[in-house]
Amino acid sequence: MDLGLAPEDETFRQEVRAFLDAELTPELREAGSLTTSVFTDKDWNLKWHKILHAKGWVAPHWPKEHGGTGWSEMQRYIFAAECSRAGAPALSPMGLRMCGPMLMGFGTDEQKAKYLPRILSGDDYWCQGYSEPGSGSDLASLKCRADSDGDDYVINGTKIWTTHAHFANRMFCLVRTDASGKPQQGITFVLIDMDTPGISVEPIITMAGEHEVNQVFFDNVRVPKANRVGEENDGWTVAKYLLEFERGGAYAPGLRVAVEKLKALAGAEADGAGGSLLEGDAFKRKLAAFEVELDAQEITEHRVMTALSNGQNPGPASSMLKVVGTEMRQKLDTLAVEAIGTYAMPMQPDARQPGSNVAPVGPASSMTVVPTMLNNRASSIYGGSNEIQRGIMAKLVLGL
């Protein structure tokens, strides 16, 4: 496979680089460099979101008729790679990458007209109400109940690990509307305003010392049935479609950038024998083995891009990319912790805030390594655990 860029794609890459050079302020780059999770905190990712929206580039994966860019798969790939390389803040995927495409596929005309422009502008900030205590990766076992009452559903129950629920003004949510049949057959997909009476959000502080996830409680929360997406009791169909977009995506561009950062860390770390860790045979072998895997991942992503260019949706390939991409990310995190040595010990959440005047302990480049590693332990769980993904691949790809 030829991974070189066609002349028109190289021209596009130069256009993207010029835009990033002009629009990414030092403050935005700092916020991007201090990001330790899937996306940057709201204040910073929304600032970048609005800059991209003004340019018309905030939704590369959306069709042009809905406000997207109309870019090719390769252009989207280039844009993701250049944003990673430039250190841009990571946008929230909840609206742009999940709720938006789901509404295009299953929403009513009224829902599309109401929500899609607000997702594009950043006026609506979404969170995802899927996981529940006691359900683990068995999403179909959810118990958050929605009882019919006239034109409304009345919701009672709880959701957990709800990323950025403390920032969000909207939630897309799975609720139980029928418990009489198979679990998947009694689930309904609804859109919820987070300021509705009866909703409370309690913080969960992660191992990295950050408030990123939450538990959300529903106490007789009334949601109009007009906010239902798809048919009652058929929310599982909608949820599976949405998860294809959550699980898929390009991992290789971000991993390439992370490898270069790792080389810089290892090059600055003494090996105790007069050289650097990067020069040591043992570390070089680990890094070389990883880069071979990364080449394979990148080629696979390009194959999937070809399929998408021909009008196919991600399907089971999104499961494959999710498994390999997240596990490679975790391998790289382990190497990074090895590279920074004793500087892995300090816990410095205050120093990791953009604009902080708290001096880091050790090199500034080392203080995000362990928080990133701790956050990324969840990457093989959220979006459907990697064990679930392997089951999907066994069934849909291997026919087992």
mmCIF file of C-alpha atoms in Angstrom:
data_model
loop_
_atom_site.group_PDB
_atom_site.id
_atom_site.type_symbol
_atom_site.label_atom_id
_atom_site.label_comp_id
_atom_site.label_asym_id
_atom_site.label_seq_id
_atom_site.Cartn_x
_atom_site.Cartn_y
_atom_site.Cartn_z
ATOM 1 C CA MET A 1 0.000 0.000 0.000
ATOM 2 C CA ASP A 2 1.292 3.437 -0.947
ATOM 3 C CA LEU A 3 0.900 5.721 2.069
ATOM 4 C CA GLY A 4 2.264 8.746 0.244
ATOM 5 C CA LEU A 5 -0.063 11.688 -0.338
ATOM 6 C CA ALA A 6 -1.488 12.616 -3.716
ATOM 7 C CA PRO A 7 -0.534 16.159 -4.838
ATOM 8 C CA GLU A 8 -3.998 17.529 -4.013
ATOM 9 C CA ASP A 9 -3.838 15.985 -0.533
ATOM 10 C CA GLU A 10 -0.400 17.483 0.071
ATOM 11 C CA THR A 11 -1.804 20.884 -0.918
ATOM 12 C CA PHE A 12 -4.631 20.361 1.556
ATOM 13 C CA ARG A 13 -2.172 19.443 4.298
ATOM 14 C CA GLN A 14 -0.288 22.683 3.760
ATOM 15 C CA GLU A 15 -3.576 24.597 3.973
ATOM 16 C CA VAL A 16 -4.385 22.894 7.286
ATOM 17 C CA ARG A 17 -0.924 23.621 8.680
ATOM 18 C CA ALA A 18 -1.179 27.288 7.733
ATOM 19 C CA PHE A 19 -4.555 27.532 9.453
ATOM 20 C CA LEU A 20 -3.285 25.851 12.620
ATOM 21 C CA ASP A 21 -0.216 28.082 12.703
ATOM 22 C CA ALA A 22 -2.442 31.157 12.471
ATOM 23 C CA GLU A 23 -5.265 30.165 14.821
ATOM 24 C CA LEU A 24 -3.738 28.016 17.557
ATOM 25 C CA THR A 25 -2.772 30.509 20.237
ATOM 26 C CA PRO A 26 -0.078 29.650 22.801
ATOM 27 C CA GLU A 27 -2.850 29.250 25.397
ATOM 28 C CA LEU A 28 -4.738 26.751 23.241
ATOM 29 C CA ARG A 29 -1.554 24.817 22.534
ATOM 30 C CA GLU A 30 -0.813 24.694 26.251
ATOM 31 C CA ALA A 31 -4.312 23.400 26.966
ATOM 32 C CA GLY A 32 -3.829 20.751 24.303
ATOM 33 C CA SER A 33 -0.456 19.690 25.684
ATOM 34 C CA LEU A 34 -1.912 19.318 29.195
ATOM 35 C CA THR A 35 -4.836 17.174 28.080
ATOM 36 C CA THR A 36 -4.634 13.762 29.736
ATOM 37 C CA SER A 37 -7.894 12.248 28.552
ATOM 38 C CA VAL A 38 -10.104 11.802 25.493
ATOM 39 C CA PHE A 39 -10.885 15.504 25.239
ATOM 40 C CA THR A 40 -9.858 18.778 26.806
ATOM 41 C CA ASP A 41 -11.890 20.519 29.527
ATOM 42 C CA LYS A 42 -14.899 22.446 28.286
ATOM 43 C CA ASP A 43 -13.543 26.007 28.478
ATOM 44 C CA TRP A 44 -10.658 25.205 26.185
ATOM 45 C CA ASN A 45 -12.222 22.711 23.825
ATOM 46 C CA LEU A 46 -15.151 25.080 23.237
ATOM 47 C CA LYS A 47 -12.809 27.967 22.420
ATOM 48 C CA TRP A 48 -11.170 25.814 19.775
ATOM 49 C CA HIS A 49 -14.582 24.453 18.697
ATOM 50 C CA LYS A 50 -15.845 27.971 17.946
ATOM 51 C CA ILE A 51 -12.720 28.862 15.960
ATOM 52 C CA LEU A 52 -13.193 25.742 13.844
ATOM 53 C CA HIS A 53 -16.910 26.470 13.471
ATOM 54 C CA ALA A 54 -16.178 29.965 12.164
ATOM 55 C CA LYS A 55 -13.852 28.386 9.597
ATOM 56 C CA GLY A 56 -16.429 25.729 8.684
ATOM 57 C CA TRP A 57 -14.121 22.920 9.812
ATOM 58 C CA VAL A 58 -15.677 21.807 13.103
ATOM 59 C CA ALA A 59 -17.468 18.726 11.711
ATOM 60 C CA PRO A 60 -15.174 16.972 9.226
ATOM 61 C CA HIS A 61 -17.196 13.750 9.435
ATOM 62 C CA TRP A 62 -20.573 15.354 8.718
ATOM 63 C CA PRO A 63 -22.046 15.535 5.219
ATOM 64 C CA LYS A 64 -22.024 18.957 3.651
ATOM 65 C CA GLU A 65 -25.829 19.268 3.657
ATOM 66 C CA HIS A 66 -25.791 19.186 7.450
ATOM 67 C CA GLY A 67 -22.979 21.714 7.845
ATOM 68 C CA GLY A 68 -20.000 19.404 7.430
ATOM 69 C CA THR A 69 -16.918 20.000 5.322
ATOM 70 C CA GLY A 70 -17.544 17.614 2.458
ATOM 71 C CA TRP A 71 -13.957 16.399 2.815
ATOM 72 C CA SER A 72 -12.729 13.049 1.576
ATOM 73 C CA GLU A 73 -11.703 10.333 4.013
ATOM 74 C CA MET A 74 -8.057 11.177 3.359
ATOM 75 C CA GLN A 75 -8.626 14.866 4.043
ATOM 76 C CA ARG A 76 -10.281 14.018 7.358
ATOM 77 C CA TYR A 77 -7.342 11.781 8.207
ATOM 78 C CA ILE A 78 -4.864 14.525 7.344
ATOM 79 C CA PHE A 79 -6.781 17.053 9.436
ATOM 80 C CA ALA A 80 -6.778 14.737 12.485
ATOM 81 C CA ALA A 81 -3.063 14.064 12.061
ATOM 82 C CA GLU A 82 -2.162 17.751 11.748
ATOM 83 C CA CYS A 83 -4.281 18.738 14.754
ATOM 84 C CA SER A 84 -2.504 16.074 16.824
ATOM 85 C CA ARG A 85 0.881 17.204 15.599
ATOM 86 C CA ALA A 86 0.120 20.863 16.348
ATOM 87 C CA GLY A 87 -1.137 20.082 19.868
ATOM 88 C CA ALA A 88 -4.677 21.381 19.343
ATOM 89 C CA PRO A 89 -7.171 20.882 22.184
ATOM 90 C CA ALA A 90 -9.224 17.725 21.735
ATOM 91 C CA LEU A 91 -12.879 18.536 21.031
ATOM 92 C CA SER A 92 -15.703 16.789 22.831
ATOM 93 C CA PRO A 93 -16.849 13.871 20.648
ATOM 94 C CA MET A 94 -20.246 13.552 22.336
ATOM 95 C CA GLY A 95 -22.103 15.902 20.006
ATOM 96 C CA LEU A 96 -19.932 16.002 16.898
ATOM 97 C CA ARG A 97 -18.901 12.355 16.639
ATOM 98 C CA MET A 98 -21.809 10.555 18.338
ATOM 99 C CA CYS A 99 -25.089 12.414 18.833
ATOM 100 C CA GLY A 100 -24.921 14.317 15.541
ATOM 101 C CA PRO A 101 -24.376 11.296 13.259
ATOM 102 C CA MET A 102 -26.985 9.350 15.254
ATOM 103 C CA LEU A 103 -29.573 12.103 14.676
ATOM 104 C CA MET A 104 -28.775 12.140 10.970
ATOM 105 C CA GLY A 105 -29.521 8.430 10.871
ATOM 106 C CA PHE A 106 -32.519 8.188 13.207
ATOM 107 C CA GLY A 107 -33.737 11.654 14.207
ATOM 108 C CA THR A 108 -36.926 13.291 13.010
ATOM 109 C CA ASP A 109 -36.768 16.336 10.763
ATOM 110 C CA GLU A 110 -37.688 18.474 13.776
ATOM 111 C CA GLN A 111 -34.916 16.959 15.902
ATOM 112 C CA LYS A 112 -32.342 17.484 13.175
ATOM 113 C CA ALA A 113 -33.415 21.086 12.663
ATOM 114 C CA LYS A 114 -33.282 21.797 16.402
ATOM 115 C CA TYR A 115 -30.119 20.037 17.492
ATOM 116 C CA LEU A 116 -27.684 19.751 14.567
ATOM 117 C CA PRO A 117 -27.049 23.523 14.217
ATOM 118 C CA ARG A 118 -26.557 23.817 17.992
ATOM 119 C CA ILE A 119 -24.056 20.951 17.981
ATOM 120 C CA LEU A 120 -22.135 22.678 15.193
ATOM 121 C CA SER A 121 -22.089 26.036 16.961
ATOM 122 C CA GLY A 122 -21.200 24.583 20.358
ATOM 123 C CA ASP A 123 -24.334 26.028 21.948
ATOM 124 C CA ASP A 124 -25.288 22.516 23.075
ATOM 125 C CA TYR A 125 -22.708 20.517 25.035
ATOM 126 C CA TRP A 126 -23.657 16.842 25.292
ATOM 127 C CA CYS A 127 -22.974 13.975 27.656
ATOM 128 C CA GLN A 128 -23.812 10.286 27.299
ATOM 129 C CA GLY A 129 -26.208 8.450 29.634
ATOM 130 C CA TYR A 130 -25.356 4.799 29.009
ATOM 131 C CA SER A 131 -23.424 3.103 31.841
ATOM 132 C CA GLU A 132 -25.073 2.228 35.152
ATOM 133 C CA PRO A 133 -23.849 0.828 38.478
ATOM 134 C CA GLY A 134 -23.947 -2.946 38.409
ATOM 135 C CA SER A 135 -24.239 -3.257 34.643
ATOM 136 C CA GLY A 136 -20.541 -3.411 33.796
ATOM 137 C CA SER A 137 -20.138 -3.835 30.047
ATOM 138 C CA ASP A 138 -23.572 -5.459 29.768
ATOM 139 C CA LEU A 139 -25.315 -2.325 28.587
ATOM 140 C CA ALA A 140 -28.545 -4.193 27.859
ATOM 141 C CA SER A 141 -28.988 -4.887 31.581
ATOM 142 C CA LEU A 142 -29.641 -1.205 32.328
ATOM 143 C CA LYS A 143 -32.384 -0.445 34.852
ATOM 144 C CA CYS A 144 -32.908 3.337 34.643
ATOM 145 C CA ARG A 145 -36.683 3.374 34.236
ATOM 146 C CA ALA A 146 -38.892 5.551 32.019
ATOM 147 C CA ASP A 147 -42.637 5.249 32.698
ATOM 148 C CA SER A 148 -45.161 6.619 30.224
ATOM 149 C CA ASP A 149 -47.338 9.465 31.516
ATOM 150 C CA GLY A 150 -49.340 11.182 28.775
ATOM 151 C CA ASP A 151 -46.963 13.072 26.486
ATOM 152 C CA ASP A 152 -43.994 12.516 28.816
ATOM 153 C CA TYR A 153 -41.729 9.826 30.153
ATOM 154 C CA VAL A 154 -41.023 9.953 33.881
ATOM 155 C CA ILE A 155 -37.448 8.801 34.478
ATOM 156 C CA ASN A 156 -36.039 7.342 37.700
ATOM 157 C CA GLY A 157 -32.623 5.791 38.190
ATOM 158 C CA THR A 158 -28.974 6.621 37.758
ATOM 159 C CA LYS A 159 -26.129 6.726 35.233
ATOM 160 C CA ILE A 160 -22.436 6.511 36.075
ATOM 161 C CA TRP A 161 -19.035 7.402 34.558
ATOM 162 C CA THR A 162 -20.850 10.207 32.734
ATOM 163 C CA THR A 163 -18.051 12.254 31.227
ATOM 164 C CA HIS A 164 -18.486 16.043 31.478
ATOM 165 C CA ALA A 165 -22.052 15.759 32.815
ATOM 166 C CA HIS A 166 -21.157 18.668 35.124
ATOM 167 C CA PHE A 167 -20.584 20.826 32.018
ATOM 168 C CA ALA A 168 -23.305 19.483 29.729
ATOM 169 C CA ASN A 169 -26.674 21.048 29.024
ATOM 170 C CA ARG A 170 -27.894 17.992 27.058
ATOM 171 C CA MET A 171 -27.719 14.232 27.473
ATOM 172 C CA PHE A 172 -28.505 11.400 25.063
ATOM 173 C CA CYS A 173 -29.699 8.552 27.215
ATOM 174 C CA LEU A 174 -30.869 4.938 27.211
ATOM 175 C CA VAL A 175 -33.809 4.111 29.480
ATOM 176 C CA ARG A 176 -35.834 1.018 30.284
ATOM 177 C CA THR A 177 -39.422 1.273 29.012
ATOM 178 C CA ASP A 178 -40.304 -2.440 29.090
ATOM 179 C CA ALA A 179 -38.930 -5.207 31.289
ATOM 180 C CA SER A 180 -41.161 -8.030 30.062
ATOM 181 C CA GLY A 181 -39.091 -9.421 27.195
ATOM 182 C CA LYS A 182 -35.468 -9.702 26.136
ATOM 183 C CA PRO A 183 -33.382 -6.902 27.695
ATOM 184 C CA GLN A 184 -32.471 -5.336 24.355
ATOM 185 C CA GLN A 185 -36.132 -5.124 23.310
ATOM 186 C CA GLY A 186 -37.260 -2.871 26.156
ATOM 187 C CA ILE A 187 -34.814 0.035 25.779
ATOM 188 C CA THR A 188 -35.696 3.496 24.481
ATOM 189 C CA PHE A 189 -33.374 6.292 23.334
ATOM 190 C CA VAL A 190 -34.205 9.790 24.627
ATOM 191 C CA LEU A 191 -32.691 13.277 24.603
ATOM 192 C CA ILE A 192 -32.708 15.075 27.954
ATOM 193 C CA ASP A 193 -32.228 18.714 28.955
ATOM 194 C CA MET A 194 -29.813 18.653 31.895
ATOM 195 C CA ASP A 195 -31.567 21.533 33.661
ATOM 196 C CA THR A 196 -34.799 19.522 33.962
ATOM 197 C CA PRO A 197 -36.012 19.360 37.601
ATOM 198 C CA GLY A 198 -35.042 16.134 39.343
ATOM 199 C CA ILE A 199 -31.580 15.743 37.779
ATOM 200 C CA SER A 200 -28.551 15.879 40.085
ATOM 201 C CA VAL A 201 -24.889 15.402 39.186
ATOM 202 C CA GLU A 202 -22.344 14.084 41.690
ATOM 203 C CA PRO A 203 -18.603 14.202 40.909
ATOM 204 C CA ILE A 204 -16.338 11.167 40.694
ATOM 205 C CA ILE A 205 -12.649 12.046 41.112
ATOM 206 C CA THR A 206 -10.433 9.789 39.019
ATOM 207 C CA MET A 207 -7.170 8.120 40.001
ATOM 208 C CA ALA A 208 -5.448 10.954 38.160
ATOM 209 C CA GLY A 209 -6.987 13.426 40.621
ATOM 210 C CA GLU A 210 -9.300 14.959 38.024
ATOM 211 C CA HIS A 211 -13.025 15.684 37.942
ATOM 212 C CA GLU A 212 -13.923 14.340 34.535
ATOM 213 C CA VAL A 213 -16.635 11.763 35.209
ATOM 214 C CA ASN A 214 -19.791 11.833 37.312
ATOM 215 C CA GLN A 215 -22.794 9.925 38.580
ATOM 216 C CA VAL A 216 -26.122 11.352 37.440
ATOM 217 C CA PHE A 217 -29.354 10.740 39.365
ATOM 218 C CA PHE A 218 -32.903 11.002 38.005
ATOM 219 C CA ASP A 219 -35.762 11.575 40.450
ATOM 220 C CA ASN A 220 -39.124 11.737 38.621
ATOM 221 C CA VAL A 221 -37.568 13.580 35.700
ATOM 222 C CA ARG A 222 -40.150 14.412 33.041
ATOM 223 C CA VAL A 223 -38.947 14.140 29.440
ATOM 224 C CA PRO A 224 -41.284 14.888 26.502
ATOM 225 C CA LYS A 225 -41.897 11.918 24.235
ATOM 226 C CA ALA A 226 -41.035 14.276 21.388
ATOM 227 C CA ASN A 227 -37.437 13.857 22.630
ATOM 228 C CA ARG A 228 -37.473 10.150 21.852
ATOM 229 C CA VAL A 229 -35.226 9.073 18.983
ATOM 230 C CA GLY A 230 -36.563 6.092 17.063
ATOM 231 C CA GLU A 231 -39.429 3.940 18.230
ATOM 232 C CA GLU A 232 -40.267 3.127 21.828
ATOM 233 C CA ASN A 233 -38.491 -0.061 22.947
ATOM 234 C CA ASP A 234 -36.216 0.061 19.882
ATOM 235 C CA GLY A 235 -33.480 2.217 21.391
ATOM 236 C CA TRP A 236 -31.013 -0.651 21.175
ATOM 237 C CA THR A 237 -30.949 -0.256 17.397
ATOM 238 C CA VAL A 238 -30.164 3.453 17.743
ATOM 239 C CA ALA A 239 -27.531 2.813 20.431
ATOM 240 C CA LYS A 240 -25.682 0.225 18.337
ATOM 241 C CA TYR A 241 -25.561 2.623 15.413
ATOM 242 C CA LEU A 242 -24.163 5.395 17.607
ATOM 243 C CA LEU A 243 -21.552 3.088 19.144
ATOM 244 C CA GLU A 244 -20.108 2.357 15.712
ATOM 245 C CA PHE A 245 -19.071 6.023 15.572
ATOM 246 C CA GLU A 246 -17.830 6.065 19.182
ATOM 247 C CA ARG A 247 -15.628 3.019 18.655
ATOM 248 C CA GLY A 248 -14.216 3.854 15.269
ATOM 249 C CA GLY A 249 -11.860 6.587 14.224
ATOM 250 C CA ALA A 250 -8.207 7.039 13.468
ATOM 251 C CA TYR A 251 -5.777 6.142 16.251
ATOM 252 C CA ALA A 252 -2.548 6.147 14.236
ATOM 253 C CA PRO A 253 -2.112 9.942 13.861
ATOM 254 C CA GLY A 254 -2.283 10.530 17.619
ATOM 255 C CA LEU A 255 -0.053 7.543 18.303
ATOM 256 C CA ARG A 256 2.563 8.870 15.861
ATOM 257 C CA VAL A 257 2.699 12.152 17.761
ATOM 258 C CA ALA A 258 2.850 10.309 21.095
ATOM 259 C CA VAL A 259 5.797 8.220 19.847
ATOM 260 C CA GLU A 260 7.747 11.385 19.053
ATOM 261 C CA LYS A 261 7.006 12.735 22.522
ATOM 262 C CA LEU A 262 8.132 9.441 24.019
ATOM 263 C CA LYS A 263 11.413 9.604 22.109
ATOM 264 C CA ALA A 264 12.024 13.080 23.505
ATOM 265 C CA LEU A 265 11.324 11.849 27.050
ATOM 266 C CA ALA A 266 13.562 8.795 26.657
ATOM 267 C CA GLY A 267 16.291 10.862 25.041
ATOM 268 C CA ALA A 268 16.405 13.138 28.093
ATOM 269 C CA GLU A 269 16.495 10.292 30.619
ATOM 270 C CA ALA A 270 19.952 8.983 31.606
ATOM 271 C CA ASP A 271 20.422 5.207 31.458
ATOM 272 C CA GLY A 272 23.004 5.088 34.264
ATOM 273 C CA ALA A 273 25.778 4.112 31.895
ATOM 274 C CA GLY A 274 26.621 7.487 30.393
ATOM 275 C CA GLY A 275 23.981 7.440 27.687
ATOM 276 C CA SER A 276 20.266 8.043 27.382
ATOM 277 C CA LEU A 277 17.432 5.573 27.833
ATOM 278 C CA LEU A 278 16.582 5.996 24.164
ATOM 279 C CA GLU A 279 20.029 4.709 23.217
ATOM 280 C CA GLY A 280 19.754 1.576 25.335
ATOM 281 C CA ASP A 281 19.196 -1.698 23.480
ATOM 282 C CA ALA A 282 16.337 -2.904 25.692
ATOM 283 C CA PHE A 283 14.258 0.267 25.294
ATOM 284 C CA LYS A 284 15.053 0.541 21.594
ATOM 285 C CA ARG A 285 13.749 -2.987 21.038
ATOM 286 C CA LYS A 286 10.478 -2.196 22.811
ATOM 287 C CA LEU A 287 10.040 1.007 20.857
ATOM 288 C CA ALA A 288 10.868 -0.655 17.529
ATOM 289 C CA ALA A 289 8.339 -3.431 18.182
ATOM 290 C CA PHE A 290 5.710 -0.822 18.935
ATOM 291 C CA GLU A 291 6.430 1.108 15.743
ATOM 292 C CA VAL A 292 5.982 -2.075 13.694
ATOM 293 C CA GLU A 293 2.529 -2.499 15.250
ATOM 294 C CA LEU A 294 1.787 1.147 14.562
ATOM 295 C CA ASP A 295 2.642 0.719 10.867
ATOM 296 C CA ALA A 296 0.168 -2.160 10.710
ATOM 297 C CA GLN A 297 -2.513 -0.099 12.467
ATOM 298 C CA GLU A 298 -2.019 2.802 10.077
ATOM 299 C CA ILE A 299 -2.312 0.562 7.012
ATOM 300 C CA THR A 300 -5.490 -0.977 8.433
ATOM 301 C CA GLU A 301 -6.959 2.460 9.057
ATOM 302 C CA HIS A 302 -6.256 3.379 5.440
ATOM 303 C CA ARG A 303 -8.051 0.223 4.284
ATOM 304 C CA VAL A 304 -11.066 1.181 6.375
ATOM 305 C CA MET A 305 -10.933 4.690 4.902
ATOM 306 C CA THR A 306 -11.164 3.142 1.449
ATOM 307 C CA ALA A 307 -14.293 1.236 2.467
ATOM 308 C CA LEU A 308 -15.831 4.361 3.986
ATOM 309 C CA SER A 309 -15.066 6.280 0.805
ATOM 310 C CA ASN A 310 -17.222 3.756 -1.018
ATOM 311 C CA GLY A 311 -20.208 4.579 1.168
ATOM 312 C CA GLN A 312 -19.984 1.787 3.747
ATOM 313 C CA ASN A 313 -20.472 2.517 7.460
ATOM 314 C CA PRO A 314 -17.781 1.422 9.947
ATOM 315 C CA GLY A 315 -19.506 -1.859 10.920
ATOM 316 C CA PRO A 316 -17.379 -4.435 12.772
ATOM 317 C CA ALA A 317 -14.192 -2.743 11.571
ATOM 318 C CA SER A 318 -14.839 -0.080 14.211
ATOM 319 C CA SER A 319 -14.569 -2.814 16.854
ATOM 320 C CA MET A 320 -11.256 -3.995 15.448
ATOM 321 C CA LEU A 321 -9.772 -0.508 15.327
ATOM 322 C CA LYS A 322 -11.029 0.218 18.835
ATOM 323 C CA VAL A 323 -9.395 -2.900 20.301
ATOM 324 C CA VAL A 324 -6.037 -2.479 18.633
ATOM 325 C CA GLY A 325 -5.899 1.303 18.947
ATOM 326 C CA THR A 326 -6.711 1.412 22.659
ATOM 327 C CA GLU A 327 -4.361 -1.430 23.555
ATOM 328 C CA MET A 328 -1.542 0.180 21.615
ATOM 329 C CA ARG A 329 -2.213 3.424 23.479
ATOM 330 C CA GLN A 330 -1.855 1.567 26.769
ATOM 331 C CA LYS A 331 1.413 -0.043 25.652
ATOM 332 C CA LEU A 332 2.791 3.352 24.759
ATOM 333 C CA ASP A 333 1.693 4.760 28.122
ATOM 334 C CA THR A 334 3.649 2.010 29.881
ATOM 335 C CA LEU A 335 6.775 2.875 27.911
ATOM 336 C CA ALA A 336 6.336 6.565 28.749
ATOM 337 C CA VAL A 337 6.101 5.816 32.481
ATOM 338 C CA GLU A 338 9.297 3.765 32.165
ATOM 339 C CA ALA A 339 10.972 6.643 30.350
ATOM 340 C CA ILE A 340 10.342 9.295 33.015
ATOM 341 C CA GLY A 341 11.578 7.080 35.853
ATOM 342 C CA THR A 342 11.272 8.644 39.304
ATOM 343 C CA TYR A 343 9.366 11.640 37.918
ATOM 344 C CA ALA A 344 6.368 9.305 37.659
ATOM 345 C CA MET A 345 5.856 9.664 41.415
ATOM 346 C CA PRO A 346 4.752 13.314 41.961
ATOM 347 C CA MET A 347 0.997 13.966 41.837
ATOM 348 C CA GLN A 348 0.561 17.464 40.349
ATOM 349 C CA PRO A 349 -3.053 18.179 39.319
ATOM 350 C CA ASP A 350 -2.728 21.913 40.062
ATOM 351 C CA ALA A 351 0.344 22.259 37.869
ATOM 352 C CA ARG A 352 -1.531 20.654 34.973
ATOM 353 C CA GLN A 353 -4.075 23.475 34.694
ATOM 354 C CA PRO A 354 -3.544 25.824 31.723
ATOM 355 C CA GLY A 355 -2.095 29.101 32.955
ATOM 356 C CA SER A 356 -1.079 27.619 36.309
ATOM 357 C CA ASN A 357 1.773 29.293 38.204
ATOM 358 C CA VAL A 358 2.518 26.067 40.126
ATOM 359 C CA ALA A 359 5.989 24.874 39.183
ATOM 360 C CA PRO A 360 6.142 21.222 38.066
ATOM 361 C CA VAL A 361 8.334 18.739 39.907
ATOM 362 C CA GLY A 362 10.856 17.734 37.279
ATOM 363 C CA PRO A 363 10.515 18.390 33.544
ATOM 364 C CA ALA A 364 7.165 19.880 32.539
ATOM 365 C CA SER A 365 6.857 17.213 29.831
ATOM 366 C CA SER A 366 6.757 14.457 32.445
ATOM 367 C CA MET A 367 3.855 15.655 34.585
ATOM 368 C CA THR A 368 1.092 14.472 32.227
ATOM 369 C CA VAL A 369 2.545 10.996 31.672
ATOM 370 C CA VAL A 370 1.067 9.155 34.653
ATOM 371 C CA PRO A 371 -2.331 10.924 34.565
ATOM 372 C CA THR A 372 -2.571 10.027 30.873
ATOM 373 C CA MET A 373 -1.677 6.416 31.638
ATOM 374 C CA LEU A 374 -4.292 6.250 34.409
ATOM 375 C CA ASN A 375 -6.996 7.818 32.240
ATOM 376 C CA ASN A 376 -6.226 5.548 29.315
ATOM 377 C CA ARG A 377 -6.739 2.429 31.416
ATOM 378 C CA ALA A 378 -10.429 3.134 30.827
ATOM 379 C CA SER A 379 -10.073 3.280 27.043
ATOM 380 C CA SER A 380 -10.344 -0.489 26.703
ATOM 381 C CA ILE A 381 -13.559 -0.405 28.764
ATOM 382 C CA TYR A 382 -15.620 2.570 27.590
ATOM 383 C CA GLY A 383 -17.493 2.395 24.297
ATOM 384 C CA GLY A 384 -17.994 -1.296 24.990
ATOM 385 C CA SER A 385 -15.117 -3.193 26.595
ATOM 386 C CA ASN A 386 -12.528 -4.787 24.347
ATOM 387 C CA GLU A 387 -13.838 -8.180 25.397
ATOM 388 C CA ILE A 388 -17.236 -7.182 24.004
ATOM 389 C CA GLN A 389 -15.541 -5.963 20.810
ATOM 390 C CA ARG A 390 -13.826 -9.317 20.361
ATOM 391 C CA GLY A 391 -17.199 -11.006 20.677
ATOM 392 C CA ILE A 392 -18.588 -8.719 17.950
ATOM 393 C CA MET A 393 -15.657 -9.538 15.680
ATOM 394 C CA ALA A 394 -16.007 -13.260 16.322
ATOM 395 C CA LYS A 395 -19.665 -13.137 15.325
ATOM 396 C CA LEU A 396 -19.718 -10.630 12.460
ATOM 397 C CA VAL A 397 -16.270 -11.146 10.934
ATOM 398 C CA LEU A 398 -15.408 -14.793 11.671
ATOM 399 C CA GLY A 399 -18.977 -16.106 11.724
ATOM 400 C CA LEU A 400 -18.501 -17.912 15.034
#
